[in-house]
Each structure stands twice: as C-alpha cells, then as structure tokens.
CSV table of C-alpha atoms and ligand atoms in Angstrom, one decimal:
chain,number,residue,atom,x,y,z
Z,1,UNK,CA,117.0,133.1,119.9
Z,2,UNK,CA,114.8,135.6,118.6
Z,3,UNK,CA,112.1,136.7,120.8
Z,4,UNK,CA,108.5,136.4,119.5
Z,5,UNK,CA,107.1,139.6,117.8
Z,6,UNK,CA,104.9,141.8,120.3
Z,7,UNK,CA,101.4,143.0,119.6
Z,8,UNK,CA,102.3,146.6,119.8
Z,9,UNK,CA,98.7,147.7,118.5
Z,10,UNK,CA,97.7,146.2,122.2
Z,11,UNK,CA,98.0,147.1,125.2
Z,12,UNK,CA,97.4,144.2,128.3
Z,13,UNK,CA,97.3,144.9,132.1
Z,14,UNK,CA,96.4,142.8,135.2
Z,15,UNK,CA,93.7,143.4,137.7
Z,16,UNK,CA,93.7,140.5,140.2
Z,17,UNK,CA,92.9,137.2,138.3
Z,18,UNK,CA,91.6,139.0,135.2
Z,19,UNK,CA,93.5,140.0,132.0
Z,20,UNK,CA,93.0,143.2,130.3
Z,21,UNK,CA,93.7,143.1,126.8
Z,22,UNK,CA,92.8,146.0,124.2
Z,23,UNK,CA,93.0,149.4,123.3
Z,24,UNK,CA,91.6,152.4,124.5
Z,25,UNK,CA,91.8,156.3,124.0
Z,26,UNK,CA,88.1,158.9,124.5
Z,27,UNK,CA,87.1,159.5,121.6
Z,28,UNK,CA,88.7,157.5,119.2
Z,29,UNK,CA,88.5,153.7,119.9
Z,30,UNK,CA,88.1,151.2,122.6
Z,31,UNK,CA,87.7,147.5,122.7
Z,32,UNK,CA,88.9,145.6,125.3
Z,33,UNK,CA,89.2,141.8,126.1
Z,34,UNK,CA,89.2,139.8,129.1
Z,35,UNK,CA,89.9,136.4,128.0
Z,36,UNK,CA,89.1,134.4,131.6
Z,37,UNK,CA,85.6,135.8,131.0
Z,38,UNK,CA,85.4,135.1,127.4
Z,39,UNK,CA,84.0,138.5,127.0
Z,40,UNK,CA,84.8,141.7,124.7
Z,41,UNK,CA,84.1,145.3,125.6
Z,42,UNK,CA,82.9,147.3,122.5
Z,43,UNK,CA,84.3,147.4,119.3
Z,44,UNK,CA,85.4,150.8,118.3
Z,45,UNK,CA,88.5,148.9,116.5
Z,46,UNK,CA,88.9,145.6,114.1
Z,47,UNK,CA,91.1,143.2,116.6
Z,48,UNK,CA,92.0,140.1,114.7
Z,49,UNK,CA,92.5,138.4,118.3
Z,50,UNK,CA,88.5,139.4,119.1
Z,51,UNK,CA,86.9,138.0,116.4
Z,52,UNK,CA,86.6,134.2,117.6
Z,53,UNK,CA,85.0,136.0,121.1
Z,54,UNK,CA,81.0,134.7,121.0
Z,55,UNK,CA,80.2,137.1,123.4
Z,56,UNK,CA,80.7,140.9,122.8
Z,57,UNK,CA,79.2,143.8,124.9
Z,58,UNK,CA,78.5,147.3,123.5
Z,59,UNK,CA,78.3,149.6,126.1
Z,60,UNK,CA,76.3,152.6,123.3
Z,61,UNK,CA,76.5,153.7,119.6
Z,62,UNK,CA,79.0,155.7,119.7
Z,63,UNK,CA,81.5,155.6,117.1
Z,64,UNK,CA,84.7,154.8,119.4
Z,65,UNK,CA,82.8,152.0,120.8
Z,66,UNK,CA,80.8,150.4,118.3
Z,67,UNK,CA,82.0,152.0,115.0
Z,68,UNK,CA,84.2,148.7,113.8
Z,69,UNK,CA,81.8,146.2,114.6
Z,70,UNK,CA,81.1,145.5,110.7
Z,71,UNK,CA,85.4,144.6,110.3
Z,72,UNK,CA,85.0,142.7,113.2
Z,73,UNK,CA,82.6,140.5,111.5
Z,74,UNK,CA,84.0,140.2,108.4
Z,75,UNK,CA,87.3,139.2,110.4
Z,76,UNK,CA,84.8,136.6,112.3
Z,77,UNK,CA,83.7,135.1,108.9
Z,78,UNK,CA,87.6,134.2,108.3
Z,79,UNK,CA,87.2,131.7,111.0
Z,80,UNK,CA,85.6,128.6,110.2
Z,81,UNK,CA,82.5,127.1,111.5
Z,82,UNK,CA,81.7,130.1,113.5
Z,83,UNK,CA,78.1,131.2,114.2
Z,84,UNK,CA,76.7,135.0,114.5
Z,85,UNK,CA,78.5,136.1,117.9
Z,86,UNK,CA,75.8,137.2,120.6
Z,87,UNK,CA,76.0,141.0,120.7
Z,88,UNK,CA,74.8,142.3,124.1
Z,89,UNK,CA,73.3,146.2,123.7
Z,90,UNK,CA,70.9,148.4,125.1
Z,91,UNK,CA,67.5,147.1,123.7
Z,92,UNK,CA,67.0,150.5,122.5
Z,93,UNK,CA,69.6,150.4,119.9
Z,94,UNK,CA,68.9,146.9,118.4
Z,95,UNK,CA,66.9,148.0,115.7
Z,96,UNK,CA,68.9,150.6,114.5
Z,97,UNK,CA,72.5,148.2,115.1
Z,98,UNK,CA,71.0,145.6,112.5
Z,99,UNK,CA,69.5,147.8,110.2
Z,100,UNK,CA,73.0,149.2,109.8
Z,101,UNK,CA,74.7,146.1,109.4
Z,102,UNK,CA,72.1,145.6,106.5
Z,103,UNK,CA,74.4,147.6,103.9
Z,104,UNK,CA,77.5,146.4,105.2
Z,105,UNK,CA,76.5,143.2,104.4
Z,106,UNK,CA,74.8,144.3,100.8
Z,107,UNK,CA,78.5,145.9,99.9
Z,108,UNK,CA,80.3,142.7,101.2
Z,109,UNK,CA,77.9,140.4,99.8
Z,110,UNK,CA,78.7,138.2,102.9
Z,111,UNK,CA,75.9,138.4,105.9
Z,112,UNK,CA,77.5,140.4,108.8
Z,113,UNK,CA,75.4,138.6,111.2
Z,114,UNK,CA,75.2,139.2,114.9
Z,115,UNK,CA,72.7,137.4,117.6
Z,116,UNK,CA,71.7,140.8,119.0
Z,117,UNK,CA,70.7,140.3,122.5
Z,118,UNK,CA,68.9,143.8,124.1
Z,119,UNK,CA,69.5,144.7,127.6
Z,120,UNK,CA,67.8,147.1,129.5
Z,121,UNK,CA,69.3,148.0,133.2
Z,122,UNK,CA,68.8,145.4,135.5
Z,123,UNK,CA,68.0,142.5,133.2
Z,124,UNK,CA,70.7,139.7,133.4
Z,125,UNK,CA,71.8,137.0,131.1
Z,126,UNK,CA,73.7,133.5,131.6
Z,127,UNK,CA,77.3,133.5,130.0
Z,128,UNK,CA,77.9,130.1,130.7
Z,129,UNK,CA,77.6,128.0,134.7
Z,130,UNK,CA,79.9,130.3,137.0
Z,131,UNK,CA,79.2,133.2,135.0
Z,132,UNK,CA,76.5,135.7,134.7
Z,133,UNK,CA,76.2,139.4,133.3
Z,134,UNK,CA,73.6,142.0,134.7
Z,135,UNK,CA,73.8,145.1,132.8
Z,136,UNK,CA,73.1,148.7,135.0
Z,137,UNK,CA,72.3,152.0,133.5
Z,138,UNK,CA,75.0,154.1,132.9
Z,139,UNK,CA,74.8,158.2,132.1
Z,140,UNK,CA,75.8,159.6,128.5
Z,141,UNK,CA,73.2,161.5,125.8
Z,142,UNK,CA,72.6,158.4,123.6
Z,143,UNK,CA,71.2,155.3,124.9
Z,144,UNK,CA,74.3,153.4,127.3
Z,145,UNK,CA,75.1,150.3,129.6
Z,146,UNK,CA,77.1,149.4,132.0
Z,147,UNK,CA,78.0,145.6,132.6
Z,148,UNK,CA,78.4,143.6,136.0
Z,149,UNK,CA,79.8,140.0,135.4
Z,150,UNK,CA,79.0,138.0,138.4
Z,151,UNK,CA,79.6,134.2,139.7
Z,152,UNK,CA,76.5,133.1,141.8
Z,153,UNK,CA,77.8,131.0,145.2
Z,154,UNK,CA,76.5,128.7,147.4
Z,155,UNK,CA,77.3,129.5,151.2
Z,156,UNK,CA,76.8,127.6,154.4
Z,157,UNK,CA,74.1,129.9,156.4
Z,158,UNK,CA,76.5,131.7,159.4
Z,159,UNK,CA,74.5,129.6,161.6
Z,160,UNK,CA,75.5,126.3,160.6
Z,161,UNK,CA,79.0,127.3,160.1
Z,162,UNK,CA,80.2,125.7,163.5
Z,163,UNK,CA,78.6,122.2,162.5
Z,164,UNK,CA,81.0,119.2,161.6
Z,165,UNK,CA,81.1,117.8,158.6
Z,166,UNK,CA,79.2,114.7,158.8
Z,167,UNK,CA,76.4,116.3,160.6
Z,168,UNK,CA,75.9,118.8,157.3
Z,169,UNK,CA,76.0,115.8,155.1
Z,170,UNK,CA,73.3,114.3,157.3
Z,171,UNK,CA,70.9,117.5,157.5
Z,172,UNK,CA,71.8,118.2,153.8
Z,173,UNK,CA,70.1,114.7,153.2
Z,174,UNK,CA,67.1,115.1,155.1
Z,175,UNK,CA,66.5,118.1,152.9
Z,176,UNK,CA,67.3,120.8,155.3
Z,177,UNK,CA,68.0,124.8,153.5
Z,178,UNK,CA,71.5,125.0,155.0
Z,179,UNK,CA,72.7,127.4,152.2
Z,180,UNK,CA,72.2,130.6,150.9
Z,181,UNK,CA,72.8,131.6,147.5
Z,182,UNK,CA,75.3,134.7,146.9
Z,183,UNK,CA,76.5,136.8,144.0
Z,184,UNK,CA,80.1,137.2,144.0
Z,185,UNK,CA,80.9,140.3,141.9
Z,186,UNK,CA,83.9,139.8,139.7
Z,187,UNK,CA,84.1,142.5,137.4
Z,188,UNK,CA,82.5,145.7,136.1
Z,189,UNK,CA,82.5,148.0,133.2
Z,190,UNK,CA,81.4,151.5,133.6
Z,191,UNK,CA,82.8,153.9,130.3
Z,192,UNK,CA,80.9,157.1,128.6
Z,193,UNK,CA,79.0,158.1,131.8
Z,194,UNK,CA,79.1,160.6,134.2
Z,195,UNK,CA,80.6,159.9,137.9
Z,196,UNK,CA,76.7,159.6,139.1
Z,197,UNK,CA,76.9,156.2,138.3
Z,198,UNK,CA,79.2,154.9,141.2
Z,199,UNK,CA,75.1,156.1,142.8
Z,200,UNK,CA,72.7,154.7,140.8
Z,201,UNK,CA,74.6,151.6,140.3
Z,202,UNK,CA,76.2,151.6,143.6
Z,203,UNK,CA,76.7,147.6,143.6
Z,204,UNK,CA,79.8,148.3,141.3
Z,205,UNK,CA,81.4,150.0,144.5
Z,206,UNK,CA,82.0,146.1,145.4
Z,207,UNK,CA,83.3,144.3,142.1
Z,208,UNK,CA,86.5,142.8,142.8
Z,209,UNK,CA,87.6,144.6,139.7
Z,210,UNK,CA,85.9,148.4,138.4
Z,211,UNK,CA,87.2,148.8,135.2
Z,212,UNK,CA,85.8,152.8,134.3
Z,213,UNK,CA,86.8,155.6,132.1
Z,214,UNK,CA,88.3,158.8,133.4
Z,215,UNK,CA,88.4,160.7,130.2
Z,216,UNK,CA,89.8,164.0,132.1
Z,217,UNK,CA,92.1,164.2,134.2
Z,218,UNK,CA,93.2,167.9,135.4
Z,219,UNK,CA,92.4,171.8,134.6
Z,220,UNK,CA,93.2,171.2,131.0
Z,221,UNK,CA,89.7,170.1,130.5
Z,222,UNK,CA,87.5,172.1,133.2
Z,223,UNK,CA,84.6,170.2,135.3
Z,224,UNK,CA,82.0,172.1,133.3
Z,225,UNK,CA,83.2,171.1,130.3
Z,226,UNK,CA,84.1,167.1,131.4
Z,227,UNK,CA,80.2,166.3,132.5
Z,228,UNK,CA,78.5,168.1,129.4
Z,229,UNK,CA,80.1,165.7,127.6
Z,230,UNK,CA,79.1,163.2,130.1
Z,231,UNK,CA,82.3,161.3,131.2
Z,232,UNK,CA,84.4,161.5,134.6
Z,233,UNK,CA,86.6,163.6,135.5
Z,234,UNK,CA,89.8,162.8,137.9
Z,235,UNK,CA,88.3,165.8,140.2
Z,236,UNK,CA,85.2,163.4,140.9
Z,237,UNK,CA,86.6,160.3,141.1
Z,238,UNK,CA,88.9,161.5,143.6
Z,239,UNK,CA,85.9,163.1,145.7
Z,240,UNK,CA,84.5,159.4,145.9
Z,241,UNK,CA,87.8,157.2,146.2
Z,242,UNK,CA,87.4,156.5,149.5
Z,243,UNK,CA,83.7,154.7,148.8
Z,244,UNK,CA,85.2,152.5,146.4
Z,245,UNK,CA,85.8,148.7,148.0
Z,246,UNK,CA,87.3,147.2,145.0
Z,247,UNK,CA,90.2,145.3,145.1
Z,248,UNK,CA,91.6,146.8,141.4
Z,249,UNK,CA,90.4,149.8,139.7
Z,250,UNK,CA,91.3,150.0,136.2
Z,251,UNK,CA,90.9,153.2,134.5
Z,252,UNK,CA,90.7,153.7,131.1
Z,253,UNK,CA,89.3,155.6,128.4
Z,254,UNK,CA,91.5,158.8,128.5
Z,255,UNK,CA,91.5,161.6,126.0
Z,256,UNK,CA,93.9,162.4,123.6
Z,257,UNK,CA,94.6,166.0,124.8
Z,258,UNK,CA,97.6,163.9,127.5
Z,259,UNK,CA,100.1,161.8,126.2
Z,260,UNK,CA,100.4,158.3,127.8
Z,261,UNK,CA,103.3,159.7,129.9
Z,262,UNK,CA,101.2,162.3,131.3
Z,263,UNK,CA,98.3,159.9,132.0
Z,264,UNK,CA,100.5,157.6,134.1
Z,265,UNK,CA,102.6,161.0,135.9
Z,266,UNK,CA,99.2,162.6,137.0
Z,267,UNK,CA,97.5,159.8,138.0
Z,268,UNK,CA,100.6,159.0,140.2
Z,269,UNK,CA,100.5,162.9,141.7
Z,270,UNK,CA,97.0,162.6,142.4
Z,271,UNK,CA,95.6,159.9,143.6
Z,272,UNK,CA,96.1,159.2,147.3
Z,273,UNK,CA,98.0,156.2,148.4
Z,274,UNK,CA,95.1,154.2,148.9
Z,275,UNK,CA,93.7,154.6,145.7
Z,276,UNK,CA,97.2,154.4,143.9
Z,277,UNK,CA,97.6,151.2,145.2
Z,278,UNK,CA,95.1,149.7,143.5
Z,279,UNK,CA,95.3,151.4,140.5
Z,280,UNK,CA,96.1,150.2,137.4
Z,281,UNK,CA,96.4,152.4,134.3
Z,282,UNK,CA,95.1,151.2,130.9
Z,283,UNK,CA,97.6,153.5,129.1
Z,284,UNK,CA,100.9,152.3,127.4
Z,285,UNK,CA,103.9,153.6,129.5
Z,286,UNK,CA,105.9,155.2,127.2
Z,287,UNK,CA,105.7,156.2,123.5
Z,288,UNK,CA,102.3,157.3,121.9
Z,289,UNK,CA,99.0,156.3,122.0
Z,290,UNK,CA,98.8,152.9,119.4
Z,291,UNK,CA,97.8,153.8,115.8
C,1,ZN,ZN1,83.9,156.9,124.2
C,2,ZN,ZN1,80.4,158.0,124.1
C-alpha cells in the first residue's frame, strides 16, 4: 500500500500535549500552528492548512511574520461559510494592518477581511472556556507582542485540602469560599525580541511550554551584532537556562546563515544536559530549509 503523501513544506514537532505545526527560518517566514489551541502564530507564509484557523496572532509587522497574511485570506475565502478570522496584533499596528489590506482587496476584488483585535501588553482576551491569551511586551524596533495562552483553574484552598468529601459538598452549599482561582500557564510565544524579555515578562519562565526564537546561535553572528538586530542569541539563552522552569522549550526562528544540520549539531554541543533535555528544535533534521 502506498503511504500517504507528506507535507514536506511543514515541519511538526511535539512539546508535551501540544503540536507544533509550521515553518520557520529569521528572516524569511514563520507561521506556526498549534492545533489543541486552535491558534496560528504569524503569517509570514500562505499555509493552505491555516486558513480555516479563526484565531491568528501576529506577533509585529514584519515581513517574515505578517507579510502573507493577504494569501492567507484569499485562501480563507475558498472555504465556505467562513467569517473574517479574529487577528490579534499590537493595537499600534491596527490601523496601518487594515489600511494595507485595503488594496489587496481593491486588486482582488474580493474583501480580505480580518476582525482585527488590538493588544497592548497585559490586556487578555477569551479564546474560548479553558482557554485564555494575555499578550506581554516583547523587545524588537517596530511595535511587537508576545502571547501567553493560559487555562484558568479552580483549586481547593491548601487549608481545606485534608477535608472529606462530603463535608466540602456540605460547606460548598452553605456558600463557603473554599477555592481559589489559578492560571495554569500552557504555552508561550516569545519571537523577534531581545533575551530581556525572559525579565520583563518573567511569567513565561513558568509556561509548561516556551516556544522562542534563537536566531543566532555561535560566533558566526557576534553578540553585538545578534541584539542590534534585537533577537537572542544562544550565548544569552544559555546564561539564563537554568531560570527557565518549563517543562519544553521549543526554539525556533533560526537564521539562514546554518543549515538545519548545523542548528540541530550546535544546539546538541551546547546546551547543557538539563536544558537539552527539554529541548526541542523547530528545524527539519536533515536536508534544507523548506522552500
Ligand atoms: Zn522574524
Ligand atoms: Zn522582526
């Protein structure tokens, strides 16, 4: 029997319970899906599979992140009975996002609709009832987001922990607060900043699952060079491993001066075992970068 054909173009990883489905390389495109969420990551390329996804994030306008949002939508409007997707920005970009769209949708003579949804850092927004987003401020020299996705819990207060079951019931009845409410932190998206943002954002330390760029990854791009473009470098990232208490860390976003082979063979020499662990590499394994 023949096997089915593979999406080649894509590249999909696990991190705990979450898929990671997409493509990514600095500087030229990244847009990344992760399906139990129902959420896409930027839109710097077309992908047929994205288009039914009614919740997109843009983490800035940047041409590898945003630049095929227009194909995206005319892809979308292939899909019947589809409204405008929400599109989740930095508030300060919303103006400028629809305004570009306007042509788009002049040349197509189709609208290229999107519900654009502004964010500044700290504001959240309801996905749907286990999930929420809160976006946090990431560092890059155009307006940029980060994205938390978080589930919000109901836990029995440490002192009643000990109590039997009927006796909660029976308290829980007579309208006693027996529960606090806590955010569980499932997964977060941190791309085009610099390494400062594991600080001002330091609840990302604690996702379950950090997914971040590390565009640079040894001395063929020099420190200097990696943070006046704003992006990480492997050299910081390592300096802070240890402060990370995620259970994956998914890094992504590399530059085109390594080859996929590389990426994977100095990641392995350099990070420390506790790190490596819990690595995983959003970089094909062998062969070229897709497209
Ligand atoms: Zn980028
Ligand atoms: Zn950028």
């Amino acid at each position: 029997m023949k096997s089915p054909p593979r999406h080649r173009l894509l590249l999909e990883v696990q991190a705990g319970p979450y898929r990671l489905r997409g493509i990514s390389l600095g500087g030229v495109y990244t847009s990344l899906q992760v399906p139990e969420l129902g959420v896409v990551l930027d839109a710097g390329m077309p992908v047929r599979q994205f288009a039914a996804a009614d919740h997109l994030f843009i983490s800035h306008g940047h041409g590898d992140h945003i630049g095929a949002l227009p194909a995206l939508l005319g892809i979308r409007g292939l899909l019947h009975g589809k409204k405008a997707p929400r599109v989740y920005m930095p508030a300060s970009i919303v103006d400028t996002v629809k305004a570009a769209l306007g042509p788009m949708s002049q040349l197509q003579r189709y609208d290229l609709a999107i519900d654009a949804v502004g964010m500044k850092p700290g504001d959240e927004r309801k996905l749907r009832a286990d999930l929420w987003v809160r976006a946090f401020r990431t560092h890059h020299p155009v307006p940029s987001l980060g994205y938390l996705f978080f589930d919000r819990v109901e836990k029995l207060r440490a002192e009643f922990r000990d109590l039997p079951g009927p006796e909660i019931g029976r308290r829980r009845k007579a309208g006693e607060d027996l529960f606090e409410r806590q955010e569980r932190l499932e997964l977060a998206y941190a791309t085009d900043t610099l390494v400062r943002v594991l600080e001002t954002a330091p609840e990302i330390r604690r996702a379950r699952v950090l997914v971040m760029e590390c565009t640079f990854l040894d001395e063929k791009k020099s420190l200097e060079a990696s943070r006046a473009g704003c992006h990480v470098h492997l050299d910081e990232l390592l300096e802070v491993a240890d402060t990370l208490e995620n259970e994956h860390v998914v890094l992504m976003h590399f530059s085109q001066i390594y080859t996929p082979r590389e990426v994977h063979a100095i990641l392995a020499e350099r990070c420390p075992p506790s790190l490596r662990e819990r690595l995983v590499v959003f970089a094909p394994r062998r062969g070229p970068w897709p497209g």
